[in-house]
Coordinates of C-alpha atoms in Angstrom, one line a residue:
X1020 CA 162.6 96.1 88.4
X1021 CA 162.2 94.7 91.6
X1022 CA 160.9 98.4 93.0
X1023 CA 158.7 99.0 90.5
X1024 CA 156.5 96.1 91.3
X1025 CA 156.8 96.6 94.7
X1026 CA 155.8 100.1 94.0
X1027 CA 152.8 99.0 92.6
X1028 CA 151.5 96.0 94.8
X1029 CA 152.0 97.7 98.0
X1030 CA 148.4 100.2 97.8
X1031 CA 147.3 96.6 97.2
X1032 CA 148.2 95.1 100.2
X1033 CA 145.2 93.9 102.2
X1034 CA 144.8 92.0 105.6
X1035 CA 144.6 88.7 105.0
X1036 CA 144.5 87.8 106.0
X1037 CA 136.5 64.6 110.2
X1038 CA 133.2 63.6 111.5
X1039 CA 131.2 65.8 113.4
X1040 CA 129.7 65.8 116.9
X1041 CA 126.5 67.3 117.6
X1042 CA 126.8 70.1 120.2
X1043 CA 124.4 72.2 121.9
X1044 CA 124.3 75.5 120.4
X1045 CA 122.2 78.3 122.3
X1046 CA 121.2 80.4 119.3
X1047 CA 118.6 82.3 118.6
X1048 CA 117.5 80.6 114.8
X1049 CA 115.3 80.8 112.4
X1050 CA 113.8 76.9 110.7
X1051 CA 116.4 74.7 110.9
X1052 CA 116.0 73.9 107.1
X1053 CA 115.1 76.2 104.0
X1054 CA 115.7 76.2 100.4
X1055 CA 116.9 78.9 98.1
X1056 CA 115.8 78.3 94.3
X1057 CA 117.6 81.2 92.7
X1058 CA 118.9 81.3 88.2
X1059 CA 121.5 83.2 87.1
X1060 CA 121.0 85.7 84.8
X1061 CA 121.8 85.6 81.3
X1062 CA 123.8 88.3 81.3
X1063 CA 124.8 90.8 84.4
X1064 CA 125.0 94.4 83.4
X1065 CA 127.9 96.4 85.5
X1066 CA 126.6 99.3 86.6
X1067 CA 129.8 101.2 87.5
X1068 CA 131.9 103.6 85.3
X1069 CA 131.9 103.4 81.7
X1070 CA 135.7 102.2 81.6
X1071 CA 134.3 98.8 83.4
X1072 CA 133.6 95.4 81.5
X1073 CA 130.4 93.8 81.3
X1074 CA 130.6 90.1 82.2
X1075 CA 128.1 87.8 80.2
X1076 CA 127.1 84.7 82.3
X1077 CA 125.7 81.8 80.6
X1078 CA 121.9 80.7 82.1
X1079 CA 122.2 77.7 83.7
X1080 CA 119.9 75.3 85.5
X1081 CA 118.2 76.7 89.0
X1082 CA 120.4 76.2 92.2
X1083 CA 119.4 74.7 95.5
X1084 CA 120.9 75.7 98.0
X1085 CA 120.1 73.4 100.8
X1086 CA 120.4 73.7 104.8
X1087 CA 120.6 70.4 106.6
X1088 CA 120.4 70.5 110.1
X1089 CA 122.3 74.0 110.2
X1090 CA 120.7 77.0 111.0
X1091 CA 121.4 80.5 108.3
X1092 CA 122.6 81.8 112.1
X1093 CA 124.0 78.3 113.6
X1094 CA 127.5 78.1 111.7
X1095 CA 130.0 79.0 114.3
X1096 CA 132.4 76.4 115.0
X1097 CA 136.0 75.2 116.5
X1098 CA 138.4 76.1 114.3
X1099 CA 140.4 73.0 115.3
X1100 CA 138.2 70.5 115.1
X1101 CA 135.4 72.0 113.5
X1102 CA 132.3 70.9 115.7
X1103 CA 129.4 73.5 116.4
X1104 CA 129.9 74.9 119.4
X1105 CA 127.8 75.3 122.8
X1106 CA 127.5 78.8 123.8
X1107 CA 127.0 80.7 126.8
X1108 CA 126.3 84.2 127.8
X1109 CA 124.0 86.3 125.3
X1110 CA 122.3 84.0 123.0
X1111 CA 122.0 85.5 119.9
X1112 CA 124.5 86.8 117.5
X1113 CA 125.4 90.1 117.0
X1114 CA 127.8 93.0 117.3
X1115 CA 126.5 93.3 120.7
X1116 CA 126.5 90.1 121.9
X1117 CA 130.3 89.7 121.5
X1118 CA 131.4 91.2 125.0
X1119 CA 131.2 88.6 127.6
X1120 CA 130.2 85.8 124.9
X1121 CA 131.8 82.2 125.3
X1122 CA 131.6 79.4 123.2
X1123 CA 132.8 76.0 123.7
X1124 CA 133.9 72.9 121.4
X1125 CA 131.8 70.1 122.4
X1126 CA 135.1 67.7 121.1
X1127 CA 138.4 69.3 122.6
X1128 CA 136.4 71.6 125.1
X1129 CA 138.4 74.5 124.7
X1130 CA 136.8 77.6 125.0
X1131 CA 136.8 80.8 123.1
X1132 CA 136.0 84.5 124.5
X1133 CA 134.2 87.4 122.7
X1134 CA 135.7 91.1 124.2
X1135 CA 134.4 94.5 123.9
X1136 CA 134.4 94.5 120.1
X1137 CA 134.7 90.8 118.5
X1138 CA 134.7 87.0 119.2
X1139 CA 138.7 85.3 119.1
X1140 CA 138.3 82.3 117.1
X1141 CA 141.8 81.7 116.2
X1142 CA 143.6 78.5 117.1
X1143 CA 146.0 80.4 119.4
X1144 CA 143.4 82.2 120.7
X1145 CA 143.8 81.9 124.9
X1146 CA 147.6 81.3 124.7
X1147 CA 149.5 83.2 127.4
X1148 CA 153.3 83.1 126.2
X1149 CA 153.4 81.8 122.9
X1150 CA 152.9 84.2 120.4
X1151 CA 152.9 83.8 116.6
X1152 CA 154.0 85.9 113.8
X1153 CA 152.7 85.7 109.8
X1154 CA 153.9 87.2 106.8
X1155 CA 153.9 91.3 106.2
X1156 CA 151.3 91.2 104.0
X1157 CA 149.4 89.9 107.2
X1158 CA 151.1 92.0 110.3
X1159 CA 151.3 95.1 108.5
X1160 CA 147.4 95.1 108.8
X1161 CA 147.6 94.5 112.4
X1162 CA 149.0 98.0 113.3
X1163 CA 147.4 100.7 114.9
X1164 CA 148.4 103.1 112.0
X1165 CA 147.7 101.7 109.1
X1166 CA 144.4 100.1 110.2
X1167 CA 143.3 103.8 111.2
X1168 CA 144.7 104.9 107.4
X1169 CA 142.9 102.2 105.6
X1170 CA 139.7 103.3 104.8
X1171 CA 140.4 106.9 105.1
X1172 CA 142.7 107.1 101.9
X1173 CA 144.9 104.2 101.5
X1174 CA 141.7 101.8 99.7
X1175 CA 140.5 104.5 98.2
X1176 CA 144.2 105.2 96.1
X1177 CA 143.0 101.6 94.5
X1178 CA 141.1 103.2 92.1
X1179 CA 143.9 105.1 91.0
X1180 CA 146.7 102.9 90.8
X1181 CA 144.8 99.7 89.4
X1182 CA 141.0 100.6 88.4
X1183 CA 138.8 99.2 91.3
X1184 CA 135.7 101.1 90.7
X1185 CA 135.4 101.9 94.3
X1186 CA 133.4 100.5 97.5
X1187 CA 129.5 100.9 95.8
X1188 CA 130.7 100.0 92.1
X1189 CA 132.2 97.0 93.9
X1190 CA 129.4 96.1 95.6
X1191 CA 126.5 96.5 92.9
X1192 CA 129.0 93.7 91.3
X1193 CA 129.4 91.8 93.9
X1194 CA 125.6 91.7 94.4
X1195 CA 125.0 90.5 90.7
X1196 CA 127.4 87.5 91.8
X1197 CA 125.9 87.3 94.6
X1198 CA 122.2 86.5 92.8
X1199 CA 121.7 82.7 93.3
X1200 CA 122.0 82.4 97.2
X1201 CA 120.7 86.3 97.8
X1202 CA 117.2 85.6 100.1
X1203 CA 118.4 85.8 103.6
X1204 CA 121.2 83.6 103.5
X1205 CA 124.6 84.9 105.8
X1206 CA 127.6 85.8 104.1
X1207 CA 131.5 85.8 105.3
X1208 CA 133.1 88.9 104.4
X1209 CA 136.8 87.5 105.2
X1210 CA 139.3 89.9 105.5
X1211 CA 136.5 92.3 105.9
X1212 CA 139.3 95.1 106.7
X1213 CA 137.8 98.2 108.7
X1214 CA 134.3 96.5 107.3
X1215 CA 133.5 98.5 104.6
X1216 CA 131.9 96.0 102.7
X1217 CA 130.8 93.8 105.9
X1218 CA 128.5 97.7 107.0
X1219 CA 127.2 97.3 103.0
X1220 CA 126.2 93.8 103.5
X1221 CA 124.4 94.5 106.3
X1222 CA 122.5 97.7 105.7
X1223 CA 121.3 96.1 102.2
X1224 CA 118.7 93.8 104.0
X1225 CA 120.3 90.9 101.7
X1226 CA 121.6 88.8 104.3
X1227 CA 120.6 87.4 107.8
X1228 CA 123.6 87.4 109.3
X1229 CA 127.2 89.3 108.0
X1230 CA 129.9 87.7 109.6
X1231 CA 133.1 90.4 109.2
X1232 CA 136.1 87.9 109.8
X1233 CA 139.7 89.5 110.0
X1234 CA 143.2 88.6 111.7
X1235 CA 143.7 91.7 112.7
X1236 CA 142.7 93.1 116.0
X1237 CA 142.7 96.7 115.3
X1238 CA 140.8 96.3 111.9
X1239 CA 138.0 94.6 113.9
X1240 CA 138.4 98.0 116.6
X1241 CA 138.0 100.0 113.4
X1242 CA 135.0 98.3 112.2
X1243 CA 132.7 98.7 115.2
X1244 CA 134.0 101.7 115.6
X1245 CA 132.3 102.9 112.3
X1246 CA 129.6 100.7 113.3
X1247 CA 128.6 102.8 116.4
X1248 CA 129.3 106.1 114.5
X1249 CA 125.9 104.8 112.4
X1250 CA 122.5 105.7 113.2
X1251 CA 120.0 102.9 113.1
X1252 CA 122.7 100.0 111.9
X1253 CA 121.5 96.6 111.8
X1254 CA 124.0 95.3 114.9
X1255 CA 121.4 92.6 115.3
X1256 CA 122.4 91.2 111.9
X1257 CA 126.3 91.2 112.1
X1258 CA 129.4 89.8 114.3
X1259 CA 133.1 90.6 114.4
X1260 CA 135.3 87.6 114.5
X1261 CA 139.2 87.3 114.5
X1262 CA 140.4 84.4 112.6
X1263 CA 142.8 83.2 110.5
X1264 CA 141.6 82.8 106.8
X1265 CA 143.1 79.5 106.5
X1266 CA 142.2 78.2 109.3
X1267 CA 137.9 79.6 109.2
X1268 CA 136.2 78.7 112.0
X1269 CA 132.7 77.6 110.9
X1270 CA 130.4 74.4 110.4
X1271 CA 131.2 72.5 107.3
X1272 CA 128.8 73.2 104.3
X1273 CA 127.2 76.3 106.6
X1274 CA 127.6 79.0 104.7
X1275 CA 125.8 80.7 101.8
X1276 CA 128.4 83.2 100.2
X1277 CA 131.5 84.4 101.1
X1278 CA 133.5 87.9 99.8
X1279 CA 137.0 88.8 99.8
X1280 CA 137.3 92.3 98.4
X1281 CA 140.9 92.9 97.3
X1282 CA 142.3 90.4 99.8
X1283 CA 143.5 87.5 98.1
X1284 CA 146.7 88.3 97.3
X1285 CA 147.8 89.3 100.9
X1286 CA 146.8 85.7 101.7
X1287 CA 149.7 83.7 102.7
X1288 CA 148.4 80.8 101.0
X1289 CA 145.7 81.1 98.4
X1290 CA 145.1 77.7 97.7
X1291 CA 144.9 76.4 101.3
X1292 CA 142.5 79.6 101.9
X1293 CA 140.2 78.9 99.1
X1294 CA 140.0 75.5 100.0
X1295 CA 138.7 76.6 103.5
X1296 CA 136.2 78.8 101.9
X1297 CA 134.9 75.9 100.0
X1298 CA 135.0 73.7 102.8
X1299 CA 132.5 75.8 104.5
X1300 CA 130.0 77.0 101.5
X1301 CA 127.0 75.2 101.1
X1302 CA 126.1 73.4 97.7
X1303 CA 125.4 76.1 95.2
X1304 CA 127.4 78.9 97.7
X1305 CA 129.2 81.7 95.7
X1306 CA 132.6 82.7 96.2
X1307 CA 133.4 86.3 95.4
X1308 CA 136.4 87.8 95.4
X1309 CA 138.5 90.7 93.8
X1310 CA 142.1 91.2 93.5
X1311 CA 144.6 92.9 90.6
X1312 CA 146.5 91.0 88.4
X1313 CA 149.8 92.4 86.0
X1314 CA 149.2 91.0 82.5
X1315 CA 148.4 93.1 79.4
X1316 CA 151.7 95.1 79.7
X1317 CA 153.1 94.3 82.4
X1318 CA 153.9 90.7 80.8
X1319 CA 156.5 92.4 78.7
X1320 CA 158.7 93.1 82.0
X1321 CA 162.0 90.7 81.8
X1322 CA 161.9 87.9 84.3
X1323 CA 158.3 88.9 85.8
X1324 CA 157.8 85.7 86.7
X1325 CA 161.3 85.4 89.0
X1326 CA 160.1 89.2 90.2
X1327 CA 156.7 87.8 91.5
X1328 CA 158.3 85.2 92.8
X1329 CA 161.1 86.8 94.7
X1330 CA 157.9 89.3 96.2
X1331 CA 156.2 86.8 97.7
X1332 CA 159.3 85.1 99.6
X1333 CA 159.8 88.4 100.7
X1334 CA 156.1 89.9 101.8
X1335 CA 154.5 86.3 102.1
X1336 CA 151.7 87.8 99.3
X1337 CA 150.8 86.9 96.4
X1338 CA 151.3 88.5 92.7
X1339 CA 149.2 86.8 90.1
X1340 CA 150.0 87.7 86.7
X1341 CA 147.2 85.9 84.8
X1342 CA 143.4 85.5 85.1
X1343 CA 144.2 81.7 84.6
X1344 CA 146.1 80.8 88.0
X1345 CA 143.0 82.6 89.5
X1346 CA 140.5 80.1 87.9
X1347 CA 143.3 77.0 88.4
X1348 CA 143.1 77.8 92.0
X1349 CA 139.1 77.7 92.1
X1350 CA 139.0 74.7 90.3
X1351 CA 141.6 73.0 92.2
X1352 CA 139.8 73.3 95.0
X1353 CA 136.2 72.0 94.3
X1354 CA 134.3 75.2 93.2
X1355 CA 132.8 75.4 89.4
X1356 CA 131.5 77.8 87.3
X1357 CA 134.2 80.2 87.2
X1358 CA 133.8 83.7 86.5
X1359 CA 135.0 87.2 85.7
X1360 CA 135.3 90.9 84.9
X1361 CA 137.9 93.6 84.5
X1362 CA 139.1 96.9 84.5
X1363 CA 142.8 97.7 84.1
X1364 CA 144.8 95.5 86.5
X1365 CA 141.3 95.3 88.7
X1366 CA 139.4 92.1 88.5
X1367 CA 136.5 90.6 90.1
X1368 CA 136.0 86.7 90.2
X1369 CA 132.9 84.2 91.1
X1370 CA 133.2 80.4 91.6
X1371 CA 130.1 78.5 92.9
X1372 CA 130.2 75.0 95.5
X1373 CA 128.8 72.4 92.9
X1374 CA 125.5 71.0 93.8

């Protein structure tokens, strides 16, 4: 039984994966306060094949989404103790602006170096001999090979083995999530991957800055790699950052939206990664995210739960077998207003920061 589900949950497997001191922070910005006033809809139409659900949103009251003191473009911060940071080298943000970039916590003074292709804004970031290890579900992402295979086949066999819709069906969803911060906000696409959906986000014109955050190295290569094979892409509106998704390095209550497409369950640690993501939206920010879960029939296998359980020891993911532990771990961790829709094992959640 074991090698069935790990059968099926491997063409899942994705990379994951105190008070505050003003700093200096050399950034081009835009007014250093503006409101979004956005409703939901009363209901959000899925425009994707006929098999997927449409999701019926209750109208609520307007949200404000506020920015005090923090720029749409000004979030970037230590990811150990969380203070903006003082930056030299270019000043703006962007794919371009990465190579020779340095930027400096104002508290613990280290410093932290942008190369060729992204900015390193993980804890061990600088280190000379330590080095440190995480889960498969996280170094498997990491290689050479399969960062190379993953958008050239291996997301693409999603749709196949658990219903994703694919990357522009996912997106015209995630965009009807995405409706009460959408106005020019910036948006976290963590575990962004090669950046499929990160290059979406930024062509669309939605967002003034796409921040495509992965651990992996060689996913970030693969990413501005497709990024210079574009004509005309918006480099002025995006940045590659390495970091760890538990461990996010930007301002508290800085950020509008973030996205995880199908990452969540290669996350060694949901909970403590959600919690980060709310940490860091704004009141009325939108967390999106999709993942699979094995209910329906699935829940008839003997002992699924000791399966699931015995899979994660093993990979370090996770295997979620009901739409419930989804919206528990939302809830446990500050965000309201939990929704959902399906298709097979495929399902695509939103949770918003309370105002």
């Amino acid at each position: 039984m074991e090698t069935v589900v790990g059968n099926l949950c491997s063409p899942f497997l994705l990379s994951q994966l105190g008070n505050s001191r003003p700093c200096l922070l050399k950034l081009r910005t835009s007014a250093a306060s503006r409101v979004f006033k956005c409703c939901f809809a009363a209901a959000i139409k899925v425009r994707a094949a006929a098999s997927v659900a449409v999701v019926e949103v209750e109208p609520t009251e307007p949200i404000v989404v506020q920015n005090d003191g923090i720029s749409s473009n000004n979030i970037l911060a230590c990811p150990i103790c969380y203070d903006p940071f003082s930056s030299s080298g270019d000043p703006g943000l962007s794919v371009e602006s990465a190579s020779g970039s340095s930027f400096q916590c104002g508290t613990c003074k280290k410093t932290y170096f942008g190369n060729e292709t992204h900015i390193d804004l993980t804890t061990a970031s600088g280190t000379k001999d330590y080095g440190e290890s995480m889960p498969v579900t996280t170094e498997i992402f990491r290689t050479p090979l399969v960062s190379y295979l993953y958008e050239r086949g291996w997301r693409q066999s999603f749709t196949v083995w658990g219903g994703f819709p694919g990357p522009e069906k996912e997106f015209e969803l995630t965009k009807d999530f995405l409706k009460p911060v959408l106005g020019g906000g910036n948006i976290i696409d963590a575990s962004c991957g090669s950046g499929m959906f990160s290059r979406l986000f930024a062509k669309s014109g939605l967002f003034s800055l796409v921040v495509a955050l992965d651990y992996s190295e060689n996913m970030l290569k693969e990413c501005y790699g497709f990024i210079q094979q574009e004509e005309n892409f918006p480099k002025e509106n995006m940045i590659l950052v390495r970091a760890d998704i538990s461990r996010l390095p930007f301002a508290t209550g800085s950020v509008d939206a973030v996205h995880a497409g199908a990452a969540i369950h290669c996350w060694p640690s949901p909970s403590t990664a959600v919690a980060e993501i709310s940490r860091v939206l704004r009141p009325g920010g939108v967390f999106v995210a999709s993942t699979y879960i094995l209910d329906g029939p699935f829940s008839l296998i003997p002992f699924l739960r000791n399966i699931t359980q015995r899979t994660k020891q093993i990979s370090g993911g996770q295997v979620f077998t009901s739409e419930s532990e989804l919206e528990d771990i939302c809830q446990a961790c500050g965000l309201v207003g939990f929704t959902k829709v399906r298709n097979r094992l495929f399902v695509m959640i939103s949770a918003t920061k309370p105002t």
